[in-house]
Amino acid sequence: MTDIATLEPLFARKVGEIAATVPGATSVFRRFGIDFCCHGDVRLDEAARGRSVDLASLEHALGALDADETLPPEQDSAAMIDHVLSRYHEVHRSQLPELILLARKVEQVHAGKPGVPAGLADTLQAALGELEVHMKKEELILFPAMRRKGAGALDGPITQLRHEHVDHGELVERITELTGDFTVPEGGCGTWRALYAGAAQFKDDLIEHIHLENNILFPRFESSH
Ligand SMILES: [Fe+2]
Ligand SMILES: [Fe+2]
């Protein structure tokens, strides 16, 4: 159980640290539009200001979380890496090519109609390309080093990968904008609905993926933590 009352005041704690330690906090952050994955190293009060969110409402929502709910038991790093690979890397790789096909179809068939997400297929294609290079670095360099006992601090590669996560966050923002926050226009066809449902799922997955790495796994291998 996390007793948030015994820690420093909520507003002064880092968003990423709250996301990693307070059960249910990530869903509150999603609701308020607080970026807890790519910009988790920001105090709660600063994050609220940055999004023009009322700090008292945000603190109230976090304070109302069930303090008796427990986080899943802490996984060792090898188990967490296995989970990241199977639940996120593999899923992005299988999901994105399909979303790109759907986006090309919607952009072609409905060209010129209101709400058409012009450029979405290219943005998804860019996301796939960037993610592939990034995930390869994790799979071939960082994760094997983490699995080796006594690998020590891995600050260099982790700093680089954290920067890439910020770029991924920007792509996700672009996808959210192009789709009007995944809102299918009135009368939109089934392909369009399938595209936006899948793209919204991709966004949620990528946010959760980056959160696990940035806020839980990476800090274990950084000398500043
Ligand atoms: Fe990853
Ligand atoms: Fe990553």
Short mmCIF file of N, CA and C in Angstrom, two decimals, residues 77-78 81 136-158 161 217-218 220-221:
data_model
loop_
_atom_site.label_atom_id
_atom_site.label_comp_id
_atom_site.label_asym_id
_atom_site.label_seq_id
_atom_site.Cartn_x
_atom_site.Cartn_y
_atom_site.Cartn_z
N SER A 77 13.80 -7.03 -12.93
CA SER A 77 14.01 -6.34 -14.21
C SER A 77 13.90 -7.29 -15.39
N ALA A 78 14.37 -8.52 -15.24
CA ALA A 78 14.29 -9.47 -16.37
C ALA A 78 12.83 -9.75 -16.72
N ILE A 81 11.40 -6.73 -18.50
CA ILE A 81 11.86 -6.67 -19.90
C ILE A 81 11.05 -7.65 -20.76
N LYS A 136 14.92 -1.79 -31.58
CA LYS A 136 16.12 -2.60 -31.88
C LYS A 136 17.26 -2.23 -30.92
N LYS A 137 17.43 -0.94 -30.67
CA LYS A 137 18.49 -0.51 -29.74
C LYS A 137 18.25 -1.10 -28.35
N GLU A 138 16.99 -1.09 -27.94
CA GLU A 138 16.68 -1.66 -26.62
C GLU A 138 16.93 -3.17 -26.63
N GLU A 139 16.50 -3.82 -27.70
CA GLU A 139 16.59 -5.29 -27.74
C GLU A 139 18.02 -5.78 -27.90
N LEU A 140 18.83 -5.04 -28.66
CA LEU A 140 20.18 -5.54 -28.96
C LEU A 140 21.24 -5.00 -28.01
N ILE A 141 20.99 -3.84 -27.43
CA ILE A 141 22.03 -3.22 -26.59
C ILE A 141 21.59 -3.07 -25.14
N LEU A 142 20.52 -2.30 -24.94
CA LEU A 142 20.19 -1.94 -23.55
C LEU A 142 19.67 -3.12 -22.73
N PHE A 143 18.69 -3.82 -23.25
CA PHE A 143 18.10 -4.89 -22.44
C PHE A 143 19.10 -6.01 -22.13
N PRO A 144 19.92 -6.44 -23.11
CA PRO A 144 20.92 -7.46 -22.76
C PRO A 144 21.88 -6.97 -21.66
N ALA A 145 22.24 -5.68 -21.72
CA ALA A 145 23.14 -5.15 -20.67
C ALA A 145 22.43 -5.17 -19.32
N MET A 146 21.13 -4.87 -19.31
CA MET A 146 20.37 -4.89 -18.06
C MET A 146 20.27 -6.31 -17.51
N ARG A 147 20.17 -7.26 -18.42
CA ARG A 147 20.02 -8.65 -17.97
C ARG A 147 21.32 -9.20 -17.37
N ARG A 148 22.47 -8.63 -17.81
CA ARG A 148 23.74 -9.11 -17.27
C ARG A 148 23.88 -8.57 -15.86
N LYS A 149 24.15 -9.46 -14.96
CA LYS A 149 24.31 -9.02 -13.57
C LYS A 149 25.52 -8.09 -13.47
N GLY A 150 25.39 -7.08 -12.62
CA GLY A 150 26.52 -6.19 -12.37
C GLY A 150 26.86 -5.31 -13.56
N ALA A 151 25.85 -5.05 -14.43
CA ALA A 151 26.14 -4.21 -15.57
C ALA A 151 26.39 -2.76 -15.15
N GLY A 152 25.91 -2.41 -13.96
CA GLY A 152 26.14 -1.05 -13.47
C GLY A 152 25.27 -0.03 -14.17
N ALA A 153 25.64 1.22 -13.99
CA ALA A 153 24.83 2.30 -14.55
C ALA A 153 24.94 2.29 -16.08
N LEU A 154 23.83 2.59 -16.70
CA LEU A 154 23.79 2.60 -18.16
C LEU A 154 23.31 3.97 -18.63
N ASP A 155 23.87 5.01 -18.01
CA ASP A 155 23.36 6.36 -18.24
C ASP A 155 23.39 6.79 -19.71
N GLY A 156 24.48 6.44 -20.42
CA GLY A 156 24.63 6.90 -21.81
C GLY A 156 23.49 6.45 -22.69
N PRO A 157 23.33 5.13 -22.87
CA PRO A 157 22.24 4.68 -23.74
C PRO A 157 20.86 5.09 -23.23
N ILE A 158 20.68 5.12 -21.92
CA ILE A 158 19.35 5.46 -21.40
C ILE A 158 19.01 6.92 -21.72
N LEU A 161 17.85 7.03 -25.27
CA LEU A 161 16.53 6.42 -25.47
C LEU A 161 15.43 7.29 -24.86
N LEU A 217 11.59 1.01 -15.12
CA LEU A 217 12.75 0.19 -15.48
C LEU A 217 14.05 1.00 -15.55
N PHE A 218 14.05 2.07 -16.32
CA PHE A 218 15.30 2.82 -16.53
C PHE A 218 15.91 3.35 -15.23
N ARG A 220 16.26 2.18 -12.48
CA ARG A 220 17.04 1.16 -11.76
C ARG A 220 18.49 1.09 -12.26
N PHE A 221 18.74 1.63 -13.44
CA PHE A 221 20.07 1.51 -14.05
C PHE A 221 20.72 2.86 -14.30
#
